[in-house]
Every structure is written in C-alpha cells, then in structure tokens.
Amino acid sequence: MENLKDQVIIVTGGASGIGGAITTVLTQRGASVIAVDINEEAGRQKVLENPTQIVFLNGDVSKESVAIEAVKLALSTFGKLTGLVNNAHASRQKPLIELTAEDWSLSFETGFNATLNFMKAAYPELKKSKGSVVNFGSGAALNGQSGQASYAAAKEAIRGLSRVAATEWGKDNIRVNVVCPLALTEGVEKWKESSPEQYDQIAAHIPLSHFGDPKKDIAPIVAFLLSDDSQYMTGQTLMADGGDIKLR
Ligand SMILES: NC(=O)c1ccc[n+]([C@@H]2O[C@H](COP(=O)([O-])OP(=O)(O)OC[C@H]3O[C@@H](n4cnc5c(N)ncnc54)[C@H](O)[C@@H]3O)[C@@H](O)[C@H]2O)c1
C-alpha cells in the first residue's frame, strides 16, 4: 500500500519502540522519514533498514534547536515537510507526592514542550503542504493510572494543545489528531517486570485480550491519520488499544 507516496514526515523517538515501528511502516507506504532520537545506535540501525528513505537526527527533542534542525533537514534532504509525528516522551513513575521538580520537568520537556516546539517549527512548512500532525496521548492519562502523575498531566496537556491547534490551523488545512496506543514495546516489557500486577490487570480487561504489536496494530493507525484517507478528521483522539478505553 503506497498511501503515503511522496510524503516527508518527521517522527520523534523514531529509532525504536512504537516510533521505530512507525518509521518502518511509513517508509513501506512510500514516505521519507526524518527519525529524531537520542538513541544513536538504534538510529543508525534504522537508517540501514532503508538508507534512501530514512534520515537519522541524533538529538534530544526537549531542545527547541533540535525541532528547528529537524525541519531544516527535511527541507535540505527531501525538499518539503508534509507530516509530523510527536511520539517521543520520557517520564518516571512514582506516587505523585514523591515526584521531584526534575521528574516533572523530564515529562513536560520531553512530552509537552517537545510536541509544542516541533509543531511550531513545522507549522510554516505544513501550511505549504496542507500537512498532518499526529501527537501521542495515553490511556494511563485518561484513566488516571496510579504512579503516572507527571506523565498523565503532560499527556492531557498534549491533547488540549492538539484540540486548540486543530481549531486554529483548520483554516490552513493542517490537521492535528492524537493517538493513544497500547503496545508491547521494550519499555512496556520493563514496566511489566516492575509492575506485574498492574500489567496483568490491564491485559485481562482488554477486549481484544492482548497488548498491541507496534508495527501491525499502532503504526497503521498513525499512517491513516497522515494520509488523505483521514482528510476530514481533525482534533480527534483515536484509541489504538484493543478496545480498552471507549471514548464518547
Ligand atoms: N507503549 C505503550 O503501550 C504506550 C501506551 C500509552 C502511550 N504510549 C506513548 O507512545 C509513545 C511511544 O511509546 P514507546 O513505548 O514506544 O516509548 P519508548 O520509551 O519505548 O520509546 C521512545 C523512543 O523515544 C526516544 N526518546 C526518549 N527520550 C527522548 C528524547 N528526549 N529525545 C529524543 N528521543 C527520545 C527513545 O530513545 C525511544 O527510541 C510515547 O509517547 C508513549 O508515552 C505508549
């Protein structure tokens, strides 16, 4: 399926985990990708997968300069920018009373500030291309999951920002949507080891009874939101979670 032919898309955290799967699937559908990540080794491996369509930018998404550099790299390498996927987000899980100022900064800088900075840097080019932005929320935030205060607050801030951007940028034909995934990545494997009871509890309640596969279950939904197939959708949150949460 080549529904993203000739698109040029920035994917933050695009070297591994869900972002790595998104980079792979978007290129399989015809897009070129700028994968921005702090994991240099994983980034190099990603490029080897498809050296003509994947460019790796080794950078911390919490720095505004990295967002600006990513847009410049898209233009200098591929001549345009048509999409942005704000997938990277780092945080620490603790009871909210124990979270330090540094913990709050980590979540807000890599999650909310990064999403905002990449959106601002990409805006002029997305306006030219009538592009699409896909931001990342979380079921843990919608549910108010214990231990996730700094993460949940940043994720809901991202959803609020996305709804306003969808309204303000609709006149520019830029669409902004949110995906809340549930997927078995290396990060989730680690969390499963440290919180086995929470993991079992969530898995037992998923209607499709398993955590999603990043390539088969999550990335195609992101691809859909970047493609013309979703051209009449903006400001929406899509749950890619096997039916765990049903939004109304
Ligand atoms: N995995 C899930 O089930 C799940 C559930 C809900 C929401 N999410 C959200 O989906 C997105 C991807 O999740 P994941 O599980 O693949 O995460 P992950 O932690 O496995 O991967 C994130 C990627 O981002 C990179 N990264 C981390 N900090 C960075 C920084 N400061 N600058 C640049 N790159 C950075 C990492 O190196 C990694 O390649 C995140 O927004 C996450 O909050 C995931």
PDB file of C-alpha atoms and ligand atoms in Angstrom, residues 12-19 36-39 59-62 86-90 110 136-139 151 155 180-188 211, ligand 1:
ATOM      1  CA  THR A  12      10.276  11.924  17.114  1.00  0.00           C
ATOM      2  CA  GLY A  13      11.562   8.925  19.040  1.00  0.00           C
ATOM      3  CA  GLY A  14      11.604   7.312  15.604  1.00  0.00           C
ATOM      4  CA  ALA A  15      14.525   4.943  16.190  1.00  0.00           C
ATOM      5  CA  SER A  16      12.940   2.340  18.479  1.00  0.00           C
ATOM      6  CA  GLY A  17       9.750   1.271  20.241  1.00  0.00           C
ATOM      7  CA  ILE A  18       6.479   2.433  18.685  1.00  0.00           C
ATOM      8  CA  GLY A  19       8.321   5.282  16.921  1.00  0.00           C
ATOM      9  CA  VAL A  36      14.784  12.117  15.642  1.00  0.00           C
ATOM     10  CA  ASP A  37      16.091  10.195  18.646  1.00  0.00           C
ATOM     11  CA  ILE A  38      18.679  10.231  21.442  1.00  0.00           C
ATOM     12  CA  ASN A  39      19.461   6.555  20.879  1.00  0.00           C
ATOM     13  CA  GLY A  59      19.026  14.899  19.158  1.00  0.00           C
ATOM     14  CA  ASP A  60      17.080  15.487  22.355  1.00  0.00           C
ATOM     15  CA  VAL A  61      13.521  16.515  21.483  1.00  0.00           C
ATOM     16  CA  SER A  62      13.274  18.720  24.572  1.00  0.00           C
ATOM     17  CA  ASN A  86       5.306  13.629  18.078  1.00  0.00           C
ATOM     18  CA  ASN A  87       5.912  10.200  19.593  1.00  0.00           C
ATOM     19  CA  ALA A  88       8.902  10.586  21.975  1.00  0.00           C
ATOM     20  CA  HIS A  89       8.132  11.028  25.679  1.00  0.00           C
ATOM     21  CA  ALA A  90      10.229  10.137  28.747  1.00  0.00           C
ATOM     22  CA  THR A 110      10.230  15.646  26.509  1.00  0.00           C
ATOM     23  CA  PHE A 136       0.613  10.965  21.357  1.00  0.00           C
ATOM     24  CA  GLY A 137      -1.674  10.658  24.372  1.00  0.00           C
ATOM     25  CA  SER A 138      -2.133   7.731  26.733  1.00  0.00           C
ATOM     26  CA  GLY A 139      -4.843   5.576  28.233  1.00  0.00           C
ATOM     27  CA  TYR A 151       3.169  11.636  32.621  1.00  0.00           C
ATOM     28  CA  LYS A 155      -0.260  13.750  28.046  1.00  0.00           C
ATOM     29  CA  CYS A 180      -3.374   6.701  22.449  1.00  0.00           C
ATOM     30  CA  PRO A 181      -1.577   3.379  21.900  1.00  0.00           C
ATOM     31  CA  LEU A 182      -1.266   0.265  23.970  1.00  0.00           C
ATOM     32  CA  ALA A 183       1.677  -1.771  22.710  1.00  0.00           C
ATOM     33  CA  LEU A 184       4.193  -4.293  23.855  1.00  0.00           C
ATOM     34  CA  THR A 185       7.494  -2.468  23.356  1.00  0.00           C
ATOM     35  CA  GLU A 186      10.804  -2.907  25.210  1.00  0.00           C
ATOM     36  CA  GLY A 187       9.785  -0.049  27.534  1.00  0.00           C
ATOM     37  CA  VAL A 188       6.485  -1.761  28.357  1.00  0.00           C
ATOM     38  CA  PHE A 211      -1.193  -5.611  24.052  1.00  0.00           C
TER      39      PHE A 211
HETATM   40  N1  LIG B   1       3.891   1.542  24.749  1.00  0.00           N
HETATM   41  C1  LIG B   1       2.652   1.776  25.155  1.00  0.00           C
HETATM   42  O1  LIG B   1       1.844   0.864  25.382  1.00  0.00           O
HETATM   43  C2  LIG B   1       2.167   3.174  25.316  1.00  0.00           C
HETATM   44  C3  LIG B   1       0.954   3.410  25.971  1.00  0.00           C
HETATM   45  C4  LIG B   1       0.470   4.703  26.021  1.00  0.00           C
HETATM   46  C5  LIG B   1       1.190   5.729  25.425  1.00  0.00           C
HETATM   47  N2  LIG B   1       2.388   5.455  24.822  1.00  0.00           N
HETATM   48  C6  LIG B   1       3.097   6.573  24.185  1.00  0.00           C
HETATM   49  O2  LIG B   1       3.553   6.166  22.893  1.00  0.00           O
HETATM   50  C7  LIG B   1       4.797   6.816  22.596  1.00  0.00           C
HETATM   51  C8  LIG B   1       5.866   5.793  22.290  1.00  0.00           C
HETATM   52  O3  LIG B   1       5.946   4.886  23.361  1.00  0.00           O
HETATM   53  P1  LIG B   1       7.063   3.751  23.445  1.00  0.00           P
HETATM   54  O4  LIG B   1       6.531   2.755  24.402  1.00  0.00           O
HETATM   55  O5  LIG B   1       7.498   3.330  22.092  1.00  0.00           O
HETATM   56  O6  LIG B   1       8.264   4.543  24.148  1.00  0.00           O
HETATM   57  P2  LIG B   1       9.799   4.098  24.293  1.00  0.00           P
HETATM   58  O7  LIG B   1      10.245   4.690  25.565  1.00  0.00           O
HETATM   59  O8  LIG B   1       9.954   2.619  24.093  1.00  0.00           O
HETATM   60  O9  LIG B   1      10.476   4.767  23.025  1.00  0.00           O
HETATM   61  C9  LIG B   1      10.569   6.095  22.891  1.00  0.00           C
HETATM   62  C10 LIG B   1      11.641   6.450  21.849  1.00  0.00           C
HETATM   63  O10 LIG B   1      11.868   7.811  22.110  1.00  0.00           O
HETATM   64  C11 LIG B   1      13.271   8.026  22.310  1.00  0.00           C
HETATM   65  N3  LIG B   1      13.452   9.150  23.236  1.00  0.00           N
HETATM   66  C12 LIG B   1      13.235   9.158  24.572  1.00  0.00           C
HETATM   67  N4  LIG B   1      13.532  10.379  25.065  1.00  0.00           N
HETATM   68  C13 LIG B   1      13.924  11.135  24.013  1.00  0.00           C
HETATM   69  C14 LIG B   1      14.366  12.467  23.884  1.00  0.00           C
HETATM   70  N5  LIG B   1      14.471  13.285  24.940  1.00  0.00           N
HETATM   71  N6  LIG B   1      14.705  12.921  22.651  1.00  0.00           N
HETATM   72  C15 LIG B   1      14.641  12.102  21.565  1.00  0.00           C
HETATM   73  N7  LIG B   1      14.225  10.835  21.634  1.00  0.00           N
HETATM   74  C16 LIG B   1      13.874  10.348  22.849  1.00  0.00           C
HETATM   75  C17 LIG B   1      13.820   6.715  22.830  1.00  0.00           C
HETATM   76  O11 LIG B   1      15.230   6.610  22.601  1.00  0.00           O
HETATM   77  C18 LIG B   1      12.986   5.708  22.050  1.00  0.00           C
HETATM   78  O12 LIG B   1      13.602   5.422  20.793  1.00  0.00           O
HETATM   79  C19 LIG B   1       5.092   7.694  23.808  1.00  0.00           C
HETATM   80  O13 LIG B   1       4.555   8.975  23.614  1.00  0.00           O
HETATM   81  C20 LIG B   1       4.356   6.985  24.927  1.00  0.00           C
HETATM   82  O14 LIG B   1       4.090   7.836  26.012  1.00  0.00           O
HETATM   83  C21 LIG B   1       2.897   4.212  24.767  1.00  0.00           C
END
